[in-house]
Coordinates of N, CA, C and O in Angstrom, one line a residue:
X163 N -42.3 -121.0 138.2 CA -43.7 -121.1 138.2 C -44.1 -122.2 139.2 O -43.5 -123.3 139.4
X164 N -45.3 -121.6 140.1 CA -45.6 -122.6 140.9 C -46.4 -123.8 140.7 O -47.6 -123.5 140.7
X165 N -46.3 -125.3 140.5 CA -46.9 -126.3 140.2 C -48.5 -126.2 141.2 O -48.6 -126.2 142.4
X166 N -49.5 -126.1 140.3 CA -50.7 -126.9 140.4 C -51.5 -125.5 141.9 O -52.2 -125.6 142.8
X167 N -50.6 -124.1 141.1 CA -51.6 -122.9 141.4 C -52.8 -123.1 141.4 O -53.2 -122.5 142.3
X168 N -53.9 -123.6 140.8 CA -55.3 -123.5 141.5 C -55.6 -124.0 142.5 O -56.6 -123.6 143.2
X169 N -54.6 -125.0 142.6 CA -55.0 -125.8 143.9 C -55.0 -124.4 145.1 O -55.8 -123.7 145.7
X170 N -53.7 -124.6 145.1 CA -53.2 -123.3 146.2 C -54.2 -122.1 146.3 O -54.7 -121.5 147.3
X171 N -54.5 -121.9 144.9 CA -55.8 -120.3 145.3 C -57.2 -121.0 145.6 O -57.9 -120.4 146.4
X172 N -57.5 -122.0 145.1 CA -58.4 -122.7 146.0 C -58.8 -122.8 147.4 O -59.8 -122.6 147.9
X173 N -57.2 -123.3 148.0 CA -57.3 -123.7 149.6 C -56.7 -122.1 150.2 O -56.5 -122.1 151.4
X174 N -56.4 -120.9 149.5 CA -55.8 -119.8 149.6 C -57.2 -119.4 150.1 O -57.3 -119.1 151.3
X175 N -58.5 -119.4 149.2 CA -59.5 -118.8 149.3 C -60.7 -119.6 150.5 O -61.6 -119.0 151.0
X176 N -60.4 -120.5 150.7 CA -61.4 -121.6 151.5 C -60.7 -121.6 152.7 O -59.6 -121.1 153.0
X177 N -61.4 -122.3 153.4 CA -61.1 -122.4 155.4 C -61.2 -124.4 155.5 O -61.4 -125.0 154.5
X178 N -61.1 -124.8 156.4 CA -61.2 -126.1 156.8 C -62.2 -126.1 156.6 O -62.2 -126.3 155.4
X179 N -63.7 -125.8 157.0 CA -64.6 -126.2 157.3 C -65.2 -126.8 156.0 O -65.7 -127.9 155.8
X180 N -65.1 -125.7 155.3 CA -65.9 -125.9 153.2 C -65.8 -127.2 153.1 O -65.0 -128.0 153.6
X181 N -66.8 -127.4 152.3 CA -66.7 -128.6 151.5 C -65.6 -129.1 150.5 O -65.4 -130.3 150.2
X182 N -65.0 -128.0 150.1 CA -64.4 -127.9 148.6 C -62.4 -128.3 149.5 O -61.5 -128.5 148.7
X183 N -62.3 -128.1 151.0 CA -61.3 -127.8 151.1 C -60.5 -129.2 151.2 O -59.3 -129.4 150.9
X184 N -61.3 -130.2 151.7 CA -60.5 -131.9 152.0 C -60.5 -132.2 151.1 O -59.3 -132.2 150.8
X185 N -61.3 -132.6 149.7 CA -60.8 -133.0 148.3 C -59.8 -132.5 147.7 O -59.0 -133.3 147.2
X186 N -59.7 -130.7 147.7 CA -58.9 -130.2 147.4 C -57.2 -130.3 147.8 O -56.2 -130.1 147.0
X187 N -57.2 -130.6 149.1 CA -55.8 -130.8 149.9 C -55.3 -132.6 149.3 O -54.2 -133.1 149.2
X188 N -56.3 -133.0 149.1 CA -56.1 -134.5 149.3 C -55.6 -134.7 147.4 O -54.8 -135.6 146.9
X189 N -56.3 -133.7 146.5 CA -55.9 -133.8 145.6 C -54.2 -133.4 145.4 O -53.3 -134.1 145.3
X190 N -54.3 -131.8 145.4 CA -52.7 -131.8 145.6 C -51.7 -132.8 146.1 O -50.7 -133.0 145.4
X191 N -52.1 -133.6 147.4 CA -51.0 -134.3 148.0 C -50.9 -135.3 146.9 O -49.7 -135.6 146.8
X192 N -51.7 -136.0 146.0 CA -51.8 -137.2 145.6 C -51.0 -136.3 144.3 O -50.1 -137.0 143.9
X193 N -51.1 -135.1 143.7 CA -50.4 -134.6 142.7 C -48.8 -134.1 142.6 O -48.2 -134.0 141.6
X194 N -48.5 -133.6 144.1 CA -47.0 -133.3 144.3 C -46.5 -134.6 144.8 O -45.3 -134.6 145.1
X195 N -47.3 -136.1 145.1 CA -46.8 -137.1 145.1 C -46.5 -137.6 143.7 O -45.5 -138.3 143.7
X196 N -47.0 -137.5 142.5 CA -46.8 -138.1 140.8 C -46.0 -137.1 140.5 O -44.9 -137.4 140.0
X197 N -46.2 -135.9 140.7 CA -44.8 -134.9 140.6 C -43.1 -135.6 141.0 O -42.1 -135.5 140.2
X198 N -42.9 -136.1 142.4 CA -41.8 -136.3 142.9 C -41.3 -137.9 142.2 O -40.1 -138.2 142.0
X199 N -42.7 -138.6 141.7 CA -42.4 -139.7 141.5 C -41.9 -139.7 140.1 O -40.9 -140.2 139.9
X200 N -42.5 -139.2 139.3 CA -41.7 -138.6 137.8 C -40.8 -138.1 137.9 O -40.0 -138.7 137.1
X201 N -40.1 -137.2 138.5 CA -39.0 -136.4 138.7 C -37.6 -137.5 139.5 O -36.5 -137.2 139.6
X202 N -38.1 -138.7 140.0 CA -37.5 -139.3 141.1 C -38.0 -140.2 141.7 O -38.4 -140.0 142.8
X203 N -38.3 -141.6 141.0 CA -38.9 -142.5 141.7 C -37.8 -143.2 143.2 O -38.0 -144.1 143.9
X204 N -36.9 -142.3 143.1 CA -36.3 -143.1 144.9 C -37.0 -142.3 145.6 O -37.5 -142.9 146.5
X205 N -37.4 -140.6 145.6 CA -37.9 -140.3 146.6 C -38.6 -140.7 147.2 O -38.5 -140.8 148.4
X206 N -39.9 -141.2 146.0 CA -41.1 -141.4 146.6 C -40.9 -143.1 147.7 O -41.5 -143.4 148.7
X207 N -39.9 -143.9 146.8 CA -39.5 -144.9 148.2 C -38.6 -144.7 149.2 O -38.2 -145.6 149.9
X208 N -38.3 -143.8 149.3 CA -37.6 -143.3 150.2 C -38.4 -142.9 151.2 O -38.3 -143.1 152.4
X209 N -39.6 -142.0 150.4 CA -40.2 -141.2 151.9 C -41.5 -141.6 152.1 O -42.5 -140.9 151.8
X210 N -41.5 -142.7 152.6 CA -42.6 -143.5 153.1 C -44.1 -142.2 154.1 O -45.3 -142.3 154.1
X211 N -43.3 -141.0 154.7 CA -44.0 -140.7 155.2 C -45.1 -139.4 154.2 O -46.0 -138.6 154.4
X212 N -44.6 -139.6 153.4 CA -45.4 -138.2 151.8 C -46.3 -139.6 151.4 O -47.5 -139.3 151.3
X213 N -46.2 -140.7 151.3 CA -46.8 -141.6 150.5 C -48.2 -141.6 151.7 O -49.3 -141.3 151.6
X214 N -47.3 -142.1 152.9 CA -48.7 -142.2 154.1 C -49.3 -140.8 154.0 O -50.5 -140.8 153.6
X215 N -48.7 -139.5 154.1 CA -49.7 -138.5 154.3 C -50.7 -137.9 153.1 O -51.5 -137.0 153.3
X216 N -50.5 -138.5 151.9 CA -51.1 -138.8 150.7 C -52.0 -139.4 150.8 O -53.1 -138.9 150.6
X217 N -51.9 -140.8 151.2 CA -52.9 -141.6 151.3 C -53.7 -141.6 152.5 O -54.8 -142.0 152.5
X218 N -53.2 -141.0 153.5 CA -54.4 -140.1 154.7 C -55.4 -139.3 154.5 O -56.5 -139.8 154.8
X219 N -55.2 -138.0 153.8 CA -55.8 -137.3 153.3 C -56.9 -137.5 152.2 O -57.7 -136.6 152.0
X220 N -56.8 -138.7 151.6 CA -57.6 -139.3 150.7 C -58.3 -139.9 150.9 O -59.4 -139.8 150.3
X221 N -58.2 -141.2 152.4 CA -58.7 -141.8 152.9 C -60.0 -141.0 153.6 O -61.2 -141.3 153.5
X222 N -59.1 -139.6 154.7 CA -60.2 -138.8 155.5 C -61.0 -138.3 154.4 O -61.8 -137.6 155.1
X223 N -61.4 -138.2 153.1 CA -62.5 -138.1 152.2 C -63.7 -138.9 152.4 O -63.6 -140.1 152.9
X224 N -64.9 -138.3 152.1 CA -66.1 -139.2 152.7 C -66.1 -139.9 151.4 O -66.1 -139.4 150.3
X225 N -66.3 -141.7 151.9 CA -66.8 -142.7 151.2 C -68.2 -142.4 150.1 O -69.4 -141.9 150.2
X226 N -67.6 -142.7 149.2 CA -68.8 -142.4 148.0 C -68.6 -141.5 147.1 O -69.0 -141.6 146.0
X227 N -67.6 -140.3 147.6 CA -66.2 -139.1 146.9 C -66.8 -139.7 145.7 O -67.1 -140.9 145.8
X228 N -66.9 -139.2 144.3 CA -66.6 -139.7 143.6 C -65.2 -139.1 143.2 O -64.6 -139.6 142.3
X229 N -64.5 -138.2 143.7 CA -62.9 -138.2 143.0 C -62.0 -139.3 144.5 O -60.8 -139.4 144.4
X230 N -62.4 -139.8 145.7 CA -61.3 -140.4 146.5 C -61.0 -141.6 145.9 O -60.0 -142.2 146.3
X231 N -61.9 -142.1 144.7 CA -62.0 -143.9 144.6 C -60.8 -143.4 143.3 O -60.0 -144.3 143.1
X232 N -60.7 -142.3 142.4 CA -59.7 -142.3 142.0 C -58.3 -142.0 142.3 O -57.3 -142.6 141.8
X233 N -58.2 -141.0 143.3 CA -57.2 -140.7 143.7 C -56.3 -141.8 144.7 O -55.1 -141.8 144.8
X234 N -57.5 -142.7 145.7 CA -56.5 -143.6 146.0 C -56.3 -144.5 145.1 O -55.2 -145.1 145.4
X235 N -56.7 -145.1 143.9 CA -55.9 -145.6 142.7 C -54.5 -145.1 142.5 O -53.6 -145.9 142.2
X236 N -54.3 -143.9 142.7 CA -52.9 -143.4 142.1 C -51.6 -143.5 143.2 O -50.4 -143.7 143.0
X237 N -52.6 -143.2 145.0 CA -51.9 -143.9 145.7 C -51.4 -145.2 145.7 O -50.2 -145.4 145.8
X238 N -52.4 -146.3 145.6 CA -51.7 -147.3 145.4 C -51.1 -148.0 144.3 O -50.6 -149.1 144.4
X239 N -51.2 -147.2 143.1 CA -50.4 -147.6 142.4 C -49.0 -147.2 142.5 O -48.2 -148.0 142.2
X240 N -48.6 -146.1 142.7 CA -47.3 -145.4 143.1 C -46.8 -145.8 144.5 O -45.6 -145.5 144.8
X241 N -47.5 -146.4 145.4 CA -47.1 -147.2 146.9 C -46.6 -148.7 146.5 O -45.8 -149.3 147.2
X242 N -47.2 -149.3 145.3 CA -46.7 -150.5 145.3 C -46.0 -151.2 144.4 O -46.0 -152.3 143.8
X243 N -45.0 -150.0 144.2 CA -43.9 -150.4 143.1 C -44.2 -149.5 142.1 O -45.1 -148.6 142.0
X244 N -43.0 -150.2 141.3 CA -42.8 -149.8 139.9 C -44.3 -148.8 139.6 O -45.2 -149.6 139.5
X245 N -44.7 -148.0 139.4 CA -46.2 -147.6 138.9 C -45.6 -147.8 137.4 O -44.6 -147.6 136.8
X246 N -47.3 -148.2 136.9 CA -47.6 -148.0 135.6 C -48.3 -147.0 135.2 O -49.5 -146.9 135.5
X247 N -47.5 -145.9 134.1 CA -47.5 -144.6 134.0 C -49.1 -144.4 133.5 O -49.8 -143.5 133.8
X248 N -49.5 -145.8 132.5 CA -50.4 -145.5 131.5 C -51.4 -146.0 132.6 O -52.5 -145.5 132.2
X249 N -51.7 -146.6 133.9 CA -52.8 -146.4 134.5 C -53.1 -145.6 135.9 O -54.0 -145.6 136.7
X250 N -51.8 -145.2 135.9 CA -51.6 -144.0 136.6 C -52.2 -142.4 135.9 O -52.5 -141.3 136.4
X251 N -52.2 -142.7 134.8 CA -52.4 -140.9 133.7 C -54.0 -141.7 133.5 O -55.0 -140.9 133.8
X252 N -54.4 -142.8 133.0 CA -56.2 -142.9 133.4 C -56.7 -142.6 134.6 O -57.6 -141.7 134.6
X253 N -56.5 -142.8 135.4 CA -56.7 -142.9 137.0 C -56.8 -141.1 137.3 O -57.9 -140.6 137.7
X254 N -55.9 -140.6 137.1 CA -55.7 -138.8 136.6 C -56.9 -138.5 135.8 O -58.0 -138.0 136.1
X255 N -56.5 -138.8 134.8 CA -57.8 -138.4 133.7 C -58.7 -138.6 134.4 O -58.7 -137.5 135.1
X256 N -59.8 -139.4 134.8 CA -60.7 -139.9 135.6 C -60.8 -139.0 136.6 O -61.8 -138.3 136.7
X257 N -59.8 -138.9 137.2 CA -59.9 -137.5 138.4 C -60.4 -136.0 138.0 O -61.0 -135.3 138.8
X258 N -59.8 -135.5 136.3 CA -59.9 -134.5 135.8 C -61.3 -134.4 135.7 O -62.0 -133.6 136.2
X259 N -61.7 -135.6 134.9 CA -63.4 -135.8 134.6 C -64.2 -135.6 135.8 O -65.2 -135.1 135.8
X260 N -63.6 -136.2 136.9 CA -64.6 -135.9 137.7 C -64.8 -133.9 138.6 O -65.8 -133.2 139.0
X261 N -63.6 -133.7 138.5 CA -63.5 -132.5 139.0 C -64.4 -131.2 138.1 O -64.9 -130.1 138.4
X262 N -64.2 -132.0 136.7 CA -64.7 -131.2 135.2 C -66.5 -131.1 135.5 O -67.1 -130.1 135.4
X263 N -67.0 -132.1 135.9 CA -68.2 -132.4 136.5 C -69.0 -131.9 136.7 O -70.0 -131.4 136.3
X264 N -68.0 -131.9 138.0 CA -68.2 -131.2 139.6 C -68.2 -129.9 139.6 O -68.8 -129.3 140.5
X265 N -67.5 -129.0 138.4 CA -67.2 -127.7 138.3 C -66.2 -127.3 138.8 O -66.1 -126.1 138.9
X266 N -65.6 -127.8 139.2 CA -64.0 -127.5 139.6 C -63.0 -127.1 138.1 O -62.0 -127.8 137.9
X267 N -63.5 -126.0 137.2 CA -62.7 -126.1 136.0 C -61.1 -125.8 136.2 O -60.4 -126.2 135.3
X268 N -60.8 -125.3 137.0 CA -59.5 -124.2 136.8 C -58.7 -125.5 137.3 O -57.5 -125.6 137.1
X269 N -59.6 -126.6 138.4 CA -58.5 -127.5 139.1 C -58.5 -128.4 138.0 O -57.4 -129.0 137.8
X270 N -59.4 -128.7 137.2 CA -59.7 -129.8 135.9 C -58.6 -129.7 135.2 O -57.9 -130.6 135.0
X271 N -58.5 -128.5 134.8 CA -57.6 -128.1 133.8 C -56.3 -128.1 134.1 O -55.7 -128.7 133.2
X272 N -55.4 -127.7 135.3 CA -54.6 -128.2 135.6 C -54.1 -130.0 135.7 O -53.1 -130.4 135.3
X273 N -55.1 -130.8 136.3 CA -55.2 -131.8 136.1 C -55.1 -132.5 134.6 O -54.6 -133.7 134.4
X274 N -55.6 -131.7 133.6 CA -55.8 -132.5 132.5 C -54.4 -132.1 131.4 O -53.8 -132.7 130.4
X275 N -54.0 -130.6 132.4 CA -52.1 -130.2 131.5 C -51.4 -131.3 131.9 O -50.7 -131.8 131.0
X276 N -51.5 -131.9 133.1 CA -50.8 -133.0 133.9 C -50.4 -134.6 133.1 O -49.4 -135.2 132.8
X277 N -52.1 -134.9 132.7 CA -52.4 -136.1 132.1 C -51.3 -135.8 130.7 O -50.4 -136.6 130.4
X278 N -51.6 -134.6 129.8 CA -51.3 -134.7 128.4 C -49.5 -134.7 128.7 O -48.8 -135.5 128.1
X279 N -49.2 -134.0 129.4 CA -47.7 -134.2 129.3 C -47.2 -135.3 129.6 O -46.4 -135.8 128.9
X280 N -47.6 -136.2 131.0 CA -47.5 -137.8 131.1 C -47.5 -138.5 129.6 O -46.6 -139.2 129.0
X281 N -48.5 -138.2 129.2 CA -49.2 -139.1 127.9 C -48.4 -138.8 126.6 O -48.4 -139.7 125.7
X282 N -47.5 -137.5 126.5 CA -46.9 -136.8 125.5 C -45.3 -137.9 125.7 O -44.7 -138.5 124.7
X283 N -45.1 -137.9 126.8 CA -43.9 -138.9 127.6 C -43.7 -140.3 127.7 O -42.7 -140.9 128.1
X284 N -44.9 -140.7 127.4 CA -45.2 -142.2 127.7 C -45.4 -142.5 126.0 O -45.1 -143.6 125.6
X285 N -45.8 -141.7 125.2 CA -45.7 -141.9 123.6 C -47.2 -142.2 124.0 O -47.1 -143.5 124.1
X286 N -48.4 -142.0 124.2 CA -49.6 -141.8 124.7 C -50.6 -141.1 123.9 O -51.6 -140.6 124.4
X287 N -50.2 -140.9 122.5 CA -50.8 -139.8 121.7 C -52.3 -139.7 121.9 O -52.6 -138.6 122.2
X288 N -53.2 -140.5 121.8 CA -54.7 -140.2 121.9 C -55.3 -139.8 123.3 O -56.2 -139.0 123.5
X289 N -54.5 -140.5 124.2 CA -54.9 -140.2 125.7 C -53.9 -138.6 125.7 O -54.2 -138.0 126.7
X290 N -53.3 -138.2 125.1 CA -52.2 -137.1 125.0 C -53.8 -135.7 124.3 O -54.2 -134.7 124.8
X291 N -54.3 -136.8 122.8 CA -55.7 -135.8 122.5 C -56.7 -135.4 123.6 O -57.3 -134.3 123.6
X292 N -56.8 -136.2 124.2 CA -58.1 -136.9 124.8 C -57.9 -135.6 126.1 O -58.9 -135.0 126.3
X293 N -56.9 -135.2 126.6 CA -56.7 -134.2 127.9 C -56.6 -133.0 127.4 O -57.0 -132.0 128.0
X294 N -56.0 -133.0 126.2 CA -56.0 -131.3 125.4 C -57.4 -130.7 125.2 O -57.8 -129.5 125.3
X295 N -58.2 -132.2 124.8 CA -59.1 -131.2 124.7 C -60.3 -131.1 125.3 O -61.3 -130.5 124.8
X296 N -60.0 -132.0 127.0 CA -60.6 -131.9 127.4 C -60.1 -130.6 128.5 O -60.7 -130.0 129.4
X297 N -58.9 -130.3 128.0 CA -58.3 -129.2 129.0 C -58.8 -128.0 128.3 O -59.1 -127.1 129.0
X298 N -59.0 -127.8 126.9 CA -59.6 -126.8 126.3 C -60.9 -126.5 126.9 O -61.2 -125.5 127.6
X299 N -61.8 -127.6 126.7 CA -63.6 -127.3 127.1 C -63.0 -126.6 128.5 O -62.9 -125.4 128.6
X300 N -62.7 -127.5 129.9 CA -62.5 -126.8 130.8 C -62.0 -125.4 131.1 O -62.5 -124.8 132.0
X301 N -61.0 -124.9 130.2 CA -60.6 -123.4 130.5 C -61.9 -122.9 129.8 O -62.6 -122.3 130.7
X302 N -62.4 -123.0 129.0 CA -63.3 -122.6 128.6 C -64.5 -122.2 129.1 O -65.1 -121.2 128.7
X303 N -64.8 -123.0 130.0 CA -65.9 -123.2 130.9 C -65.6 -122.5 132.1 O -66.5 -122.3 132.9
X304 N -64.2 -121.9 132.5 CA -63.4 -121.8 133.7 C -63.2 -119.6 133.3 O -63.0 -118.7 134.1
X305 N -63.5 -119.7 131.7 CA -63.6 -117.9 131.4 C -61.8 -118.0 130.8 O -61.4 -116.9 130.3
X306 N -61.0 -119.1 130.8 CA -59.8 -118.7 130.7 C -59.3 -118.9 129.3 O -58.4 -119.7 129.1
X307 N -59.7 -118.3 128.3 CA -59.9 -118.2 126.7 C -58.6 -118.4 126.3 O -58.4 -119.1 125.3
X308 N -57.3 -117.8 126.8 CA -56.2 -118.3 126.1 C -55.5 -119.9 126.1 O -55.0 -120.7 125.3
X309 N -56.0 -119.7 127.8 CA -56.1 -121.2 128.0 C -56.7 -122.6 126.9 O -56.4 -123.7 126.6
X310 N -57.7 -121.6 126.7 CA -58.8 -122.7 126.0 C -58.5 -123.0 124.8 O -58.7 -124.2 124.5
X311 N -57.9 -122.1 123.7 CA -57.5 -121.8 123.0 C -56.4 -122.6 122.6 O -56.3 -123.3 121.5
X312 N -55.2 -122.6 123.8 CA -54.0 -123.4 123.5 C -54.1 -124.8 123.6 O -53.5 -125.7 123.0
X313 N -55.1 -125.0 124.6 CA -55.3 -126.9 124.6 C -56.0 -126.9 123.2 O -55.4 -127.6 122.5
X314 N -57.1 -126.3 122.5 CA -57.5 -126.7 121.4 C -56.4 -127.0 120.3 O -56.4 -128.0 119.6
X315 N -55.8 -126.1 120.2 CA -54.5 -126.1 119.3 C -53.5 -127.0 119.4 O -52.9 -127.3 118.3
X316 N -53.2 -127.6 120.5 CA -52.5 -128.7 120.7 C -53.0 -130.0 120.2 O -52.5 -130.8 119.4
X317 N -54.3 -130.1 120.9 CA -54.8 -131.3 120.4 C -55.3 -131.4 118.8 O -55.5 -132.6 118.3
X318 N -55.6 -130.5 118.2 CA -55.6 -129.9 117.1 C -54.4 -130.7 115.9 O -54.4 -131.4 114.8
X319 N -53.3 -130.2 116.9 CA -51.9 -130.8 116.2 C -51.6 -132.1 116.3 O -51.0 -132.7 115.4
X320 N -52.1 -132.8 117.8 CA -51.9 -134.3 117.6 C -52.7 -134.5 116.4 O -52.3 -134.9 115.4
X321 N -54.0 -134.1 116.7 CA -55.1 -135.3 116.4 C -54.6 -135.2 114.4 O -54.8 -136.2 113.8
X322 N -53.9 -134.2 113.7 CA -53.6 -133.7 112.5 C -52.5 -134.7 112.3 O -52.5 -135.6 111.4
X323 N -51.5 -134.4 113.1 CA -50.0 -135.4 113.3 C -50.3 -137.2 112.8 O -49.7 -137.9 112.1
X324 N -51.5 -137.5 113.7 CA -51.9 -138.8 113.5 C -53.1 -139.3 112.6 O -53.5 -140.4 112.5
X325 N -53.6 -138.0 111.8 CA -54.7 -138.6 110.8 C -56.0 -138.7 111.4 O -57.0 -138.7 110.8
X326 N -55.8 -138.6 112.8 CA -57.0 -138.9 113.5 C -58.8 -137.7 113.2 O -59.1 -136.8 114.0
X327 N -59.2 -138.0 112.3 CA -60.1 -137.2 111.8 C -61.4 -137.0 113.1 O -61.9 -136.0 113.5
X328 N -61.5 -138.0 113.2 CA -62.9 -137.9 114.5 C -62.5 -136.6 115.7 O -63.2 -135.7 116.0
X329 N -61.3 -137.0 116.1 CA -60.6 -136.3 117.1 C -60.5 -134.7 116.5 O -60.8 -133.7 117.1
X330 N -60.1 -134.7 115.4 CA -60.1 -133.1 115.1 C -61.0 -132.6 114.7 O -61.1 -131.3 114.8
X331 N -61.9 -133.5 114.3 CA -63.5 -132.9 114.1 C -64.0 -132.4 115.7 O -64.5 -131.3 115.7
X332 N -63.9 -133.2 117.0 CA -64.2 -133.0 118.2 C -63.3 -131.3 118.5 O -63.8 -130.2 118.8
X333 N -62.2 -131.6 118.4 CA -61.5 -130.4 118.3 C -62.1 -129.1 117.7 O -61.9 -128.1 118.3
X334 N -62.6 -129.2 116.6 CA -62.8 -127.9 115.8 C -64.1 -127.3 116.3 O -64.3 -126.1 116.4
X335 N -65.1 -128.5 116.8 CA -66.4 -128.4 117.7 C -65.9 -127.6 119.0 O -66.9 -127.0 119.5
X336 N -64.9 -127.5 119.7 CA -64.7 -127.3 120.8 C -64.3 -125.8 120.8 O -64.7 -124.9 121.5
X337 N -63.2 -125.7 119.2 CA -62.8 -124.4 119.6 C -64.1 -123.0 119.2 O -64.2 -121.8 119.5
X338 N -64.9 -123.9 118.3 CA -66.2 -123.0 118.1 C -66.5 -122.7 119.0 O -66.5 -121.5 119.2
X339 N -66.8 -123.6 120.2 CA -67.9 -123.3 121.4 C -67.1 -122.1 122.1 O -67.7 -121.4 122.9
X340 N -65.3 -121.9 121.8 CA -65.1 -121.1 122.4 C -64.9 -120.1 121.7 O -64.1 -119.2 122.1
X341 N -65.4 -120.0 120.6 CA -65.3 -118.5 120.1 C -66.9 -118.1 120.2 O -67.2 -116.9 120.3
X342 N -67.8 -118.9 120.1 CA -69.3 -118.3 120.5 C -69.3 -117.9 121.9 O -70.1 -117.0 122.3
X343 N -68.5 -118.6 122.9 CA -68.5 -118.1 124.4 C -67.8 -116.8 124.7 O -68.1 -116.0 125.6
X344 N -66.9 -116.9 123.8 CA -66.2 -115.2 124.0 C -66.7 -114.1 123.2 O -66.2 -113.0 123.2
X345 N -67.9 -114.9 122.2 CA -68.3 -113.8 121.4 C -68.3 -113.8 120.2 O -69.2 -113.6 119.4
X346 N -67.2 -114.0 120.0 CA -66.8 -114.3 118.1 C -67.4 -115.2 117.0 O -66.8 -116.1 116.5
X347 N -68.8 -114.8 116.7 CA -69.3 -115.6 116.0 C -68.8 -115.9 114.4 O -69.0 -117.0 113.8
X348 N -68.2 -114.5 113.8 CA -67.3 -114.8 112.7 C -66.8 -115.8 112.6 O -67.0 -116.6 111.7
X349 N -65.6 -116.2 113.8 CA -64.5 -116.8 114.0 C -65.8 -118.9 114.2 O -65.2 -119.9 114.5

């Protein structure tokens, strides 16, 4: 499976000129950079030139971006050592939110599979809730009902696992909105 396919049918479907196309490239690079860096933190010091063309791409973003001021967060936190995972996966989150926003659902949502698995890894349980179900509303919003379905259910299971009642109350609110969105008002 190919990592962080919306991206790719995104810039698959757009030209340089779009608006949608430099955030979009700038996001990937800053994501197959936390990719390599999870899988392999020598790569990423090893290959000084993925880190620069990461942080290029982000920079050529116009000032004011609201997703560049997070994304170069993640650059420099992963350029300057050791990163820390837990404000490295806020920094993400934050990027999700803003893309969730913006209407960018299908890239949101990938972004927010990203955060929960970090967060599932890091022993991150609420920030682990906090992307499930914000990855649910997003597929949701994005038409992708199985999708939506499955982040509800996950986060469903933390928020149960840990007692966390508010959170599953948020949860059960979410997965209604997606059975009145697809129709199912029984359900």
């Amino acid at each position: 499976m190919l990592r962080h396919l919306p991206y790719y049918e995104v810039l698959g479907d757009a030209h340089e000129g779009l608006p949608i196309w430099a955030p979009t490239l700038a996001g990937l690079a800053v994501l197959e950079l936390v990719d390599a860096a999870r899988n392999d933190r020598s790569i990423v010091d090893g290959d000084w030139t993925g880190v620069r063309a990461a942080a290029d791409a982000v920079t050529a973003l116009k000032e004011g971006l609201p997703v560049r001021r997070h994304l170069m967060t993640i650059v420099d936190q992963l350029r300057d050592g050791g990163p820390s995972w837990s404000n490295i996966n806020a920094s993400l989150f934050a990027y999700g939110r803003g893309l969730d926003l913006d209407g960018n659902w299908s890239l949101a949502v990938d972004v927010f599979g990203m955060v929960a698995d970090i967060a599932r890894e890091e022993r991150e349980p609420q920030l682990a809730i906090e992307a499930t179900t914000a990855l649910g509303g997003a597929a949701r919003r994005s038409g992708d009902w199985d999708r939506s379905a499955d982040g509800y259910a996950q986060a469903a299971h933390l928020a149960d696992a840990l007692g966390d009642k508010a959170s599953g109350l948020t949860v059960r609110v979410g997965t209604a909105n997606t059975h009145i969105a697809r129709g199912n008002l029984p359900d």
